[in-house]
Short mmCIF file of C-alpha atoms in Angstrom, two decimals:
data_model
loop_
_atom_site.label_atom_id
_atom_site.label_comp_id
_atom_site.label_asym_id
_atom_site.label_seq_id
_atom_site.Cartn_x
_atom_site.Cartn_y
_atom_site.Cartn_z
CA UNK A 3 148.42 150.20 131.86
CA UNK A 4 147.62 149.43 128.35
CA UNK A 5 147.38 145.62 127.21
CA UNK A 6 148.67 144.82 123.96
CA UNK A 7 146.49 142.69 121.71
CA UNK A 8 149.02 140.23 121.17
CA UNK A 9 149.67 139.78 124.81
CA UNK A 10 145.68 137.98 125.49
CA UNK A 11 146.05 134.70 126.30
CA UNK A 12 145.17 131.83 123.81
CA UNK A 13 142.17 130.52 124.86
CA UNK A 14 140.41 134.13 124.50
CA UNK A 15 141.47 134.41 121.09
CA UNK A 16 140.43 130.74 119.45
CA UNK A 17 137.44 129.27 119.56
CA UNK A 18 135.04 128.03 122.47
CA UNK A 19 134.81 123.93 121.63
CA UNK A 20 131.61 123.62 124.21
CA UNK A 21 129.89 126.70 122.17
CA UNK A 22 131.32 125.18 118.64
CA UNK A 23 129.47 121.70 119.44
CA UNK A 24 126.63 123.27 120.82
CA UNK A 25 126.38 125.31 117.52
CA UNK A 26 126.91 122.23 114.98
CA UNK A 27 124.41 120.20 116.97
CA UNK A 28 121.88 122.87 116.68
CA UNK A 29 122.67 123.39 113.28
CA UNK A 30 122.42 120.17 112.26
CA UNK A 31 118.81 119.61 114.49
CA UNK A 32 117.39 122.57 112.52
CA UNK A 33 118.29 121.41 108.82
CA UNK A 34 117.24 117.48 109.43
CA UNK A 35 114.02 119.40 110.54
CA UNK A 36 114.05 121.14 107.55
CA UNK A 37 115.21 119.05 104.73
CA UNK A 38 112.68 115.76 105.78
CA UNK A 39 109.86 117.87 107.48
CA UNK A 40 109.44 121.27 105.67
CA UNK A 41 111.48 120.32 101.79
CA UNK A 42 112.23 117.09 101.69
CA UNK A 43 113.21 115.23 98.10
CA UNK A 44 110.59 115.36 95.74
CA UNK A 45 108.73 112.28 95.91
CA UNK A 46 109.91 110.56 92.12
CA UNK A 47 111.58 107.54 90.92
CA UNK A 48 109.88 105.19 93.29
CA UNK A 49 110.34 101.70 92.98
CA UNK A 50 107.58 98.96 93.14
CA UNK A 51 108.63 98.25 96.93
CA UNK A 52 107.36 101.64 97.91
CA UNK A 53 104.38 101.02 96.97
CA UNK A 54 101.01 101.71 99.52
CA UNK A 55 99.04 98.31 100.36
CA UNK A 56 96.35 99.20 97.53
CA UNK A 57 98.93 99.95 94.82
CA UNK A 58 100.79 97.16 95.64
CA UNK A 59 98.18 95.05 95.04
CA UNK A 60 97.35 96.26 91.62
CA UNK A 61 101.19 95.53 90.71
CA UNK A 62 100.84 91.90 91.82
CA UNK A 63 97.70 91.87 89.80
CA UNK A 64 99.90 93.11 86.37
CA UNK A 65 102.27 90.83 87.35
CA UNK A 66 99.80 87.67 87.24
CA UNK A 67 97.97 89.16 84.40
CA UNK A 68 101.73 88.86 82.35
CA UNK A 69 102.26 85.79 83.35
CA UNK A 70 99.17 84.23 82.12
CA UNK A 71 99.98 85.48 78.83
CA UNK A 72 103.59 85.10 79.08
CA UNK A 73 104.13 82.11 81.30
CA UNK A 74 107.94 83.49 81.73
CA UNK A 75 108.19 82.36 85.47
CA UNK A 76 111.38 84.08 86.01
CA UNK A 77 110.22 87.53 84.51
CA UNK A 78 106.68 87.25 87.14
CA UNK A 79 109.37 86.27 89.59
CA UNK A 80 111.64 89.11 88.90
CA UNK A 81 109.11 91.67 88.76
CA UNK A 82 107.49 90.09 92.19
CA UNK A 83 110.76 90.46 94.15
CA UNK A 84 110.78 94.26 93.26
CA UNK A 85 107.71 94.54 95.54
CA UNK A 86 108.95 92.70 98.31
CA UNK A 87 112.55 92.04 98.45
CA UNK A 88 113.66 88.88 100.39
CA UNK A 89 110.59 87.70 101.48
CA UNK A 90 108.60 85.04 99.95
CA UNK A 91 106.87 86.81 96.84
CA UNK A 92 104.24 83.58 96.29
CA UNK A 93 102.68 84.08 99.83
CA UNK A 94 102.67 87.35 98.52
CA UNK A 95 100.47 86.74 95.65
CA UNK A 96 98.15 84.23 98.24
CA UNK A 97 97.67 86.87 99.88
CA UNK A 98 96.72 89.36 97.61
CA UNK A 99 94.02 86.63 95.75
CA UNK A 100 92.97 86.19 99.06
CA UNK A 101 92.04 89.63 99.99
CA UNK A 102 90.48 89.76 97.30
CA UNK A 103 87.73 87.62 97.83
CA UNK A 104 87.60 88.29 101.29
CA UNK A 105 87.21 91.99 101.00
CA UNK A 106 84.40 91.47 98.15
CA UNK A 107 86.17 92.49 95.21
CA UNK A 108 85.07 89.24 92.99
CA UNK A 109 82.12 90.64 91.63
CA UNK A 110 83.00 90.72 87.58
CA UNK A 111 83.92 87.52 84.79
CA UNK A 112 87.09 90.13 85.34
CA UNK A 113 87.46 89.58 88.68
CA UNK A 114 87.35 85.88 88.26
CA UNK A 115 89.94 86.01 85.95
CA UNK A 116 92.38 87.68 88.20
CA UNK A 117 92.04 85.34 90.98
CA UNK A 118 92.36 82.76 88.12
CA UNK A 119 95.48 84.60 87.06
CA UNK A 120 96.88 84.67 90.90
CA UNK A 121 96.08 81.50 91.64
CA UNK A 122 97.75 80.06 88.72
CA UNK A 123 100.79 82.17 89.79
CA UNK A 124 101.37 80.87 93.36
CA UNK A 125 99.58 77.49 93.68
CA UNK A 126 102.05 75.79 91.25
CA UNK A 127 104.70 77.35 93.12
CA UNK A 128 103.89 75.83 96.39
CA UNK A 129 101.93 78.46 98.41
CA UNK A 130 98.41 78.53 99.38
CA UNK A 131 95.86 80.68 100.94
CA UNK A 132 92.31 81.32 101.23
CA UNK A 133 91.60 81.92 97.70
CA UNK A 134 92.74 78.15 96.39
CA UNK A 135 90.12 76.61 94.41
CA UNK A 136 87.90 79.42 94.96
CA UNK A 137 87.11 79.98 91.20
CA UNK A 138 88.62 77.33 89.14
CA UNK A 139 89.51 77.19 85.46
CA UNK A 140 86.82 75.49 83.78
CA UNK A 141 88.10 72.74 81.11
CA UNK A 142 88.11 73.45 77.86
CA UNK A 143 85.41 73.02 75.74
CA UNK A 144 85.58 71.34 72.34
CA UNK A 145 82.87 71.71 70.02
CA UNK A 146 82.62 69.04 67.55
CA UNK A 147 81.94 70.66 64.52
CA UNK A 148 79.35 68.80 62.11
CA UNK A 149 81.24 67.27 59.43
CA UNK A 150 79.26 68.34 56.34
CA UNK A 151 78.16 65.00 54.16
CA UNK A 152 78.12 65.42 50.33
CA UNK A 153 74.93 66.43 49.15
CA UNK A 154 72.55 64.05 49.21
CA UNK A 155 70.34 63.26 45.95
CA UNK A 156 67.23 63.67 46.49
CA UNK A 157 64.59 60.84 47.04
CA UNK A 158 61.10 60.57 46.97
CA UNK A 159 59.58 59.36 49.76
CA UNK A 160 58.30 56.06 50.39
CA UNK A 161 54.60 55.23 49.27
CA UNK A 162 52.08 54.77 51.28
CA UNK A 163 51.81 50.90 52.67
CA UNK A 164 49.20 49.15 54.44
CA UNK A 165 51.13 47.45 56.57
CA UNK A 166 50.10 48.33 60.31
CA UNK A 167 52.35 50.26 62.39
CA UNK A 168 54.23 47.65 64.91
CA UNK A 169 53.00 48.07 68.46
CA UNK A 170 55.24 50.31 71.00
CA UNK A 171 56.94 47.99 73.14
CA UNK A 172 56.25 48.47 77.01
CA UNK A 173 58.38 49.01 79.58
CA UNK A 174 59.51 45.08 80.95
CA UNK A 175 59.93 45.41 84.68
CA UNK A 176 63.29 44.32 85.47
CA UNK A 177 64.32 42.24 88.56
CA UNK A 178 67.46 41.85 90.74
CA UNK A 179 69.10 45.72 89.82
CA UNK A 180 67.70 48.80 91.11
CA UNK A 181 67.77 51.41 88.16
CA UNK A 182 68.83 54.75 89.56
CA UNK A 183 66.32 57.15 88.94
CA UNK A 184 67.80 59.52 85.96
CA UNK A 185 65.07 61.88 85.76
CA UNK A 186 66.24 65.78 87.41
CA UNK A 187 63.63 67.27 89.80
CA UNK A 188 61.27 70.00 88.68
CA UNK A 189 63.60 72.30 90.11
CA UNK A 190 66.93 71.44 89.21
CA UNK A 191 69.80 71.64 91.57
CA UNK A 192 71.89 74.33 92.40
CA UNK A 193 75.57 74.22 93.72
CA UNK A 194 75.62 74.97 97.19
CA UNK A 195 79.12 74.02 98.47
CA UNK A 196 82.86 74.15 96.33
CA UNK A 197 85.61 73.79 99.00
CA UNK A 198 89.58 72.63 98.38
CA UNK A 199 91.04 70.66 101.62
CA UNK A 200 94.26 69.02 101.54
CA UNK A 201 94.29 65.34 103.00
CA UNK A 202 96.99 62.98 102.29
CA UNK A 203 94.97 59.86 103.47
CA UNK A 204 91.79 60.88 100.85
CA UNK A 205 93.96 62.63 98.08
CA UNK A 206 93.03 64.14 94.81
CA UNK A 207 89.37 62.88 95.59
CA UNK A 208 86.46 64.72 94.76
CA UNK A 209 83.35 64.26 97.53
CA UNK A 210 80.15 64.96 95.95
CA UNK A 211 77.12 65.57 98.18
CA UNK A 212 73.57 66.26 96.66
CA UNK A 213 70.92 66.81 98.90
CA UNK A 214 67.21 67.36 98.25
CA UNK A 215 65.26 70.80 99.39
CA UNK A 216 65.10 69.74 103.38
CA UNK A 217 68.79 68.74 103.30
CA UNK A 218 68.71 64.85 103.05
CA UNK A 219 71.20 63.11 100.65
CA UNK A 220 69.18 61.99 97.57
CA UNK A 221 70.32 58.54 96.10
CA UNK A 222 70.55 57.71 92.55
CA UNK A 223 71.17 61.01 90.80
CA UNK A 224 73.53 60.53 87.79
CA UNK A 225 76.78 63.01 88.38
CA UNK A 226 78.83 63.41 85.54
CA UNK A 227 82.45 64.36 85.26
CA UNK A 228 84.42 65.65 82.62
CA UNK A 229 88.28 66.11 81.81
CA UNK A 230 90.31 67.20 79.13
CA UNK A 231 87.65 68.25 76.83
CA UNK A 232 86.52 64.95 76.06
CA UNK A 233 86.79 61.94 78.59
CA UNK A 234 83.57 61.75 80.61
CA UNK A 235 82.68 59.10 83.57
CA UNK A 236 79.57 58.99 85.26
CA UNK A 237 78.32 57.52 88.81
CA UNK A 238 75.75 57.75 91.13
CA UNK A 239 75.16 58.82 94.65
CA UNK A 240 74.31 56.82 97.03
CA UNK A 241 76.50 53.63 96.01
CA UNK A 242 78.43 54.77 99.21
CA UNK A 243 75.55 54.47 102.14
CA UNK A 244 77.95 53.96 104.60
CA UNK A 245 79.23 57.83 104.48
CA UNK A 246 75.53 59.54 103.02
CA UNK A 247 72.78 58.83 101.30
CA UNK A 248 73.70 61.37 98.82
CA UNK A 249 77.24 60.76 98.78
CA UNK A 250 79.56 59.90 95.58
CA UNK A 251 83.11 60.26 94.91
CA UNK A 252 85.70 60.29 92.24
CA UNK A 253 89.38 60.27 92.28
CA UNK A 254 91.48 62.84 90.13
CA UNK A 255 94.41 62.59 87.81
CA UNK A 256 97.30 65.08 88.88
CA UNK A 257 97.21 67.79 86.73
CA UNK A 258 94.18 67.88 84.85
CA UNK A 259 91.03 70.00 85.25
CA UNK A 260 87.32 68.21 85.87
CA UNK A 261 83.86 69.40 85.46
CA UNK A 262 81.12 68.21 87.66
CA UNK A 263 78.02 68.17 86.91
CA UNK A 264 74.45 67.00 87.79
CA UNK A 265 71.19 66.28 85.53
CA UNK A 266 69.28 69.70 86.07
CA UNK A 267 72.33 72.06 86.85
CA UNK A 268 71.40 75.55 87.23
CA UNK A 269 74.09 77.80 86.60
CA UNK A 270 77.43 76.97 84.83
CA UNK A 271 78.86 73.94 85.96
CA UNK A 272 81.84 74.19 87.85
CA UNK A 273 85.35 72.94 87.23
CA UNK A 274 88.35 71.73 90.07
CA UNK A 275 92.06 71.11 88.99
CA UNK A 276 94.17 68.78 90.51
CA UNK A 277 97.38 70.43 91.85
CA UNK A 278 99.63 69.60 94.66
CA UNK A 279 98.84 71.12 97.98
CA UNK A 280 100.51 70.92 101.22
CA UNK A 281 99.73 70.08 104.85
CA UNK A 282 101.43 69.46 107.75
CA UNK A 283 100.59 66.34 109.41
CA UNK A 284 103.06 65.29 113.00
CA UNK A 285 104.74 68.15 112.48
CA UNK A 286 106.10 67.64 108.78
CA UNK A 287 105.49 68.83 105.77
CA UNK A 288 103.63 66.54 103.25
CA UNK A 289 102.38 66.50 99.61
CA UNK A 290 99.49 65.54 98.39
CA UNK A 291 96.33 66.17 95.68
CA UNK A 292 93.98 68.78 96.62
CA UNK A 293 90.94 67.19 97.42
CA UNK A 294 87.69 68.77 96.79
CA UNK A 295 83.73 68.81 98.20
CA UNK A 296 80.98 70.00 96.21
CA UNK A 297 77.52 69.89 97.47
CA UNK A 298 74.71 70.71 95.30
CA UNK A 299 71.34 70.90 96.73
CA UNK A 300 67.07 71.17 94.80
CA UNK A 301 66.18 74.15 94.31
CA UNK A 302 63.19 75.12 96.25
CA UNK A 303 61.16 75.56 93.10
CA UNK B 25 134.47 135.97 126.42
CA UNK B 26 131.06 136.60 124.94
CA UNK B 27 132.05 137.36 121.75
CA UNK B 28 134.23 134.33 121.17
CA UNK B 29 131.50 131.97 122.95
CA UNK B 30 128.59 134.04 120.17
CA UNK B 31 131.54 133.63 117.11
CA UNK B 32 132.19 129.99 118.07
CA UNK B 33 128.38 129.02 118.26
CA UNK B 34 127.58 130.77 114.89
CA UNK B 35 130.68 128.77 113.13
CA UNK B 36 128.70 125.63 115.11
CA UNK B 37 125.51 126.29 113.42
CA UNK B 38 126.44 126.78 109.68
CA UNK B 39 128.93 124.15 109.90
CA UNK B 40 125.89 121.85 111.26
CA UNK B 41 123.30 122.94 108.82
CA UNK B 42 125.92 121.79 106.18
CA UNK B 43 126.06 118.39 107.88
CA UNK B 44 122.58 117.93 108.44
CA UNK B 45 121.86 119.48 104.70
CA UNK B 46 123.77 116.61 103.10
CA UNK B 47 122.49 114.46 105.61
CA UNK B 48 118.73 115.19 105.30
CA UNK B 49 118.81 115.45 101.28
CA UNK B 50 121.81 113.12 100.24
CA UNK B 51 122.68 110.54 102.58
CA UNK B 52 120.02 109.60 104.09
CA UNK B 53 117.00 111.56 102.29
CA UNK B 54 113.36 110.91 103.19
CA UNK B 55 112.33 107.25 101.86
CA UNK B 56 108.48 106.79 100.76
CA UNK B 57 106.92 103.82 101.72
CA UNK B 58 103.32 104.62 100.75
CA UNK B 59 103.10 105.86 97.43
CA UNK B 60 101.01 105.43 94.52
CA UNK B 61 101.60 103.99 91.26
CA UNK B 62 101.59 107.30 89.79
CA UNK B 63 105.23 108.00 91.55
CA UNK B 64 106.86 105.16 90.43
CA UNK B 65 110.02 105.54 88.27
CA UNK B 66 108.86 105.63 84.34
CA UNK B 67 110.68 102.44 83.58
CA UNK B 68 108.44 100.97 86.47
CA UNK B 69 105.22 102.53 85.01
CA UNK B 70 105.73 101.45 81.38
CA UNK B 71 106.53 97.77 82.97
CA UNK B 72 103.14 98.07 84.09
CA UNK B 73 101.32 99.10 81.46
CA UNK B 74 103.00 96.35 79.54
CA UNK B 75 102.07 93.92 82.17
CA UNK B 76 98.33 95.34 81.93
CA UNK B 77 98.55 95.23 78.18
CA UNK B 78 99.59 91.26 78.28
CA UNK B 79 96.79 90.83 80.50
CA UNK B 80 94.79 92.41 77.85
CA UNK B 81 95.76 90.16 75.65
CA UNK B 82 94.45 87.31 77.13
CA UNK B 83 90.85 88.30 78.93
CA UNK B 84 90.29 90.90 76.12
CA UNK B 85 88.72 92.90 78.58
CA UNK B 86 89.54 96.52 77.65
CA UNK B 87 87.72 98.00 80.29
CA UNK B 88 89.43 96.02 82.78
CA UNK B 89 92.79 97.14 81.30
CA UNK B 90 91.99 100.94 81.14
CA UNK B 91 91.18 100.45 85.24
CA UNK B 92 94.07 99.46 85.74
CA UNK B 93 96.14 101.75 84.07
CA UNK B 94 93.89 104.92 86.18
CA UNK B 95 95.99 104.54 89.00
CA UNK B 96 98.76 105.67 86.65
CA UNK B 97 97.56 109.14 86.95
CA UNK B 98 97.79 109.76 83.17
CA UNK B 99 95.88 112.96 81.90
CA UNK B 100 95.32 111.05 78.58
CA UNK B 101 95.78 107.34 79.07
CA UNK B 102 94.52 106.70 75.40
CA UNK B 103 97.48 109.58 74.49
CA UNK B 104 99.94 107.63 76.97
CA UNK B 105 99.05 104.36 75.39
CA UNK B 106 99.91 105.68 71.83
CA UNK B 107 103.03 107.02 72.64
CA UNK B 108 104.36 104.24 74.37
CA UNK B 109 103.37 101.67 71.36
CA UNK B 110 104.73 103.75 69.06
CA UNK B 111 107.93 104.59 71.09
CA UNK B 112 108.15 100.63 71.81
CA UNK B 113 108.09 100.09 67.97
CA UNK B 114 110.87 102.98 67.50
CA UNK B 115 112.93 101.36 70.12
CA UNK B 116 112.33 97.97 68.38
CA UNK B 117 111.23 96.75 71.74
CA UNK B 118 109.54 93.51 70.70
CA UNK B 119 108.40 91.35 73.60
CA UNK B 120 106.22 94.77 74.31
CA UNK B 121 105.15 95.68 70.88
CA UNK B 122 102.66 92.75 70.12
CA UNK B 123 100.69 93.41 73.67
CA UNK B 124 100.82 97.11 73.45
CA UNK B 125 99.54 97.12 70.10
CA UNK B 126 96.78 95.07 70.63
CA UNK B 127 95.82 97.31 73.57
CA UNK B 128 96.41 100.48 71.08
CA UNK B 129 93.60 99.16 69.16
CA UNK B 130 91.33 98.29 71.42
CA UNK B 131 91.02 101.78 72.20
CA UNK B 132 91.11 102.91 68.96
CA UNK B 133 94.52 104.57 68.74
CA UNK B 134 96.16 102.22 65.92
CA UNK B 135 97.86 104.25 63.68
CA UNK B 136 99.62 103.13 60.84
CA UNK B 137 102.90 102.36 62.38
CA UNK B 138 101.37 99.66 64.23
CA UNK B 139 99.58 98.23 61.30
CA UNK B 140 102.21 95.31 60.92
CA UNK B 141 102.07 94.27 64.18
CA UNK B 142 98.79 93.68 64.64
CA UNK B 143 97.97 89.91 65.61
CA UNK B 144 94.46 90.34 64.90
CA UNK B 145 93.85 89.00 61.55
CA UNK B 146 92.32 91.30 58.76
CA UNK B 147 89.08 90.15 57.95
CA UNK B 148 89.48 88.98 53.88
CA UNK B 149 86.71 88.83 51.39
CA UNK B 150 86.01 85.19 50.20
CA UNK B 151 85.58 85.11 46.70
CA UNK B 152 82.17 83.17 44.97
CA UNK B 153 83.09 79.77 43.71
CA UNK B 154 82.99 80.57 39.81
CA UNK B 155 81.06 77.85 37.99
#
């Protein structure tokens, strides 16, 4: 007997479904493995959130860089949330200054400048990190250009007289005040400690410590600080026994830049800003002046 | 039986490679998360070498600025530089033009298209008081 074609039964003439789903999952295994392990896309038109650790870091960099030159906040901002999308772009930037320094890349007057040019992205901002007040911005410096006088006409000089030259006066000893001792030691001092802490109860203070070549406090040495070019104040250590013998201090204005400095400096002097920081104290959030310490100590010759 | 299990498995397979095809290159194509600067998108990279020429602009530090742009992967940079400037002037792009100029010159690559934008000022003689 002879079957006719058209007599088979339908499920021998359509397709298998187990054998069709075992196909298109097999098919599809083999060209995921193929189009992201053996040719996947060509690697172009990356944006800045793609970026590896060290390339990101170099963005952040430009992006400070601008800014300094720029100041256009909401450009920096802009270009910042590129790199990291909904997540908090300043801590970002902390974090990249602070790398930085820890990972010993603050060697050049260009390195300086970048942490410079991070910190003055994401301080003002509100964040923090290990980098703040690492390398402040020094104040400006004004130079007073001599005024020239009109030219004077000439004189001769005076003749000759026999009148005897006065006597130099001598030193009178002085009673009842203790003249601090003005004079720098042989060796000058050095600065030996720059630190930023935030303390509401001691705010926008700067805590000046000098110490001599064995590391006692040395009383009387005339510290000098500077702001906005030209306002100067000057003090003395040691007026404060109660906290060191080589201890002075001087409270900051919010928002402007000082210079410390002590007779026999060697080195450039160094310069703190006074910008908000924050700390939490009982579990809240507070405001307050960064406060710095600066310790400078003799050189030992 | 075998050949409609063999015919419905082959259908199977090219009607899955066309899934995981579009899949694998258009839906959901491999996404980089570690790549260089040299990758990014070249609206991304001349951003940056904006960015690096503002930054120029203030420190002045030329050598600092050509560092940066290495990572940029340029076989010329001082080429790459010129032809942005003078595409930035063509495009009357001026926010970029003053910075990008100023980096142009530093590395000697001012040509006279630029001349008007430099903010450098040209050095004039001062004449001798005449009695």
């Amino acid at each position: 007997m002879i079957m006719d074609p058209d007599d088979r039964q339908p499920a021998e003439r359509g397709l298998s479904w187990w054998a069709l789903l075992l196909g298109v999952a097999f098919g599809i295994a083999v060209a995921l493995v193929y189009t992201w392990e053996i040719d996947p896309v060509i690697e172009r038109n990356t944006a800045p959130w793609q970026l590896s650790a060290a390339d990101r870091e170099d963005y952040v960099i430009a992006v400070a860089l601008s800014y300094t030159a720029n100041q256009d906040l909401a450009l920096a901002f802009d270009r910042l949330r590129a790199l990291r999308p909904d997540q908090d772009v300043w801590s970002l930037v902390a974090d990249v200054a602070c790398n930085r320094i820890k990972t010993g890349q603050v060697v050049t007057n260009s390195d300086i400048r970048v942490i410079r040019a991070l910190e003055g992205l994401y301080r003002p901002q509100g964040a923090s990190g290990c980098a703040d007040g690492q390398y402040p911005t020094p104040a400006p410096v004004t130079l007073n250009a001599p005024v020239p006088s009109a030219t004077p006409s000439p004189t001769l000089p005076p003749p000759l007289t026999k009148t005897p030259t006065p006597p130099v006066p001598t030193d009178i000893p002085q009673t009842g005040e203790i003249i601090p001792t003005r004079t720098p030691p042989a060796g000058g001092y050095v600065l030996s400690r720059l630190e930023s802490f935030c303390n509401p109860a001691a705010e926008g203070m700067i805590e000046i410590r000098v110490y001599d070549r064995l590391g006692q406090g040395v009383p009387g040495v005339q510290v000098s600080v500077t702001w906005s070019g030209n306002e100067r104040d000057s003090f003395f250590t040691g007026l404060k026994p109660e906290r060191e013998a080589g201890y002075a201090d001087f409270r900051m204005t919010e928002g402007r830049t000082y210079t410390v400095m002590v007779p026999g400096l060697t080195g450039d002097p160094r310069s703190v800003e006074a910008v908000p920081c924050e700390v939490t104290v009982d579990g809240e959030r507070v405001t307050a002046l960064t406060s710095y310490r600066i310790n400078f100590t003799q050189r030992s010759n | 039986m075998t050949k409609r299990y063999i015919g419905s498995l082959l259908v199977g397979v090219l009607v899955g490679i066309a899934i995981g095809v579009y899949i694998g290159w258009e839906q959901f194509p491999v996404e980089y998360t570690n790549s260089s600067i040299a990758a990014l998108a070249p609206r991304y990279q001349e951003e940056y070498t904006v960015m690096v020429a503002e930054g120029y602009q203030v420190d002045r530090d030329v050598n600092g600025a050509l560092t940066r742009l290495q990572p940029l992967g340029k076989a010329n940079v001082f080429d790459y530089i010129q032809d942005l400037t003078e595409r930035y002037i063509s495009q009357s792009n001026v926010p970029a033009i003053s910075p990008m100029v100023a980096l142009a010159e530093a590395v000697g690559r001012l040509t006279p298209i630029m001349e008007v934008y430099r903010t450098t000022p040209v050095p004039t003689s001062v004449p001798f008081p005449t009695q």
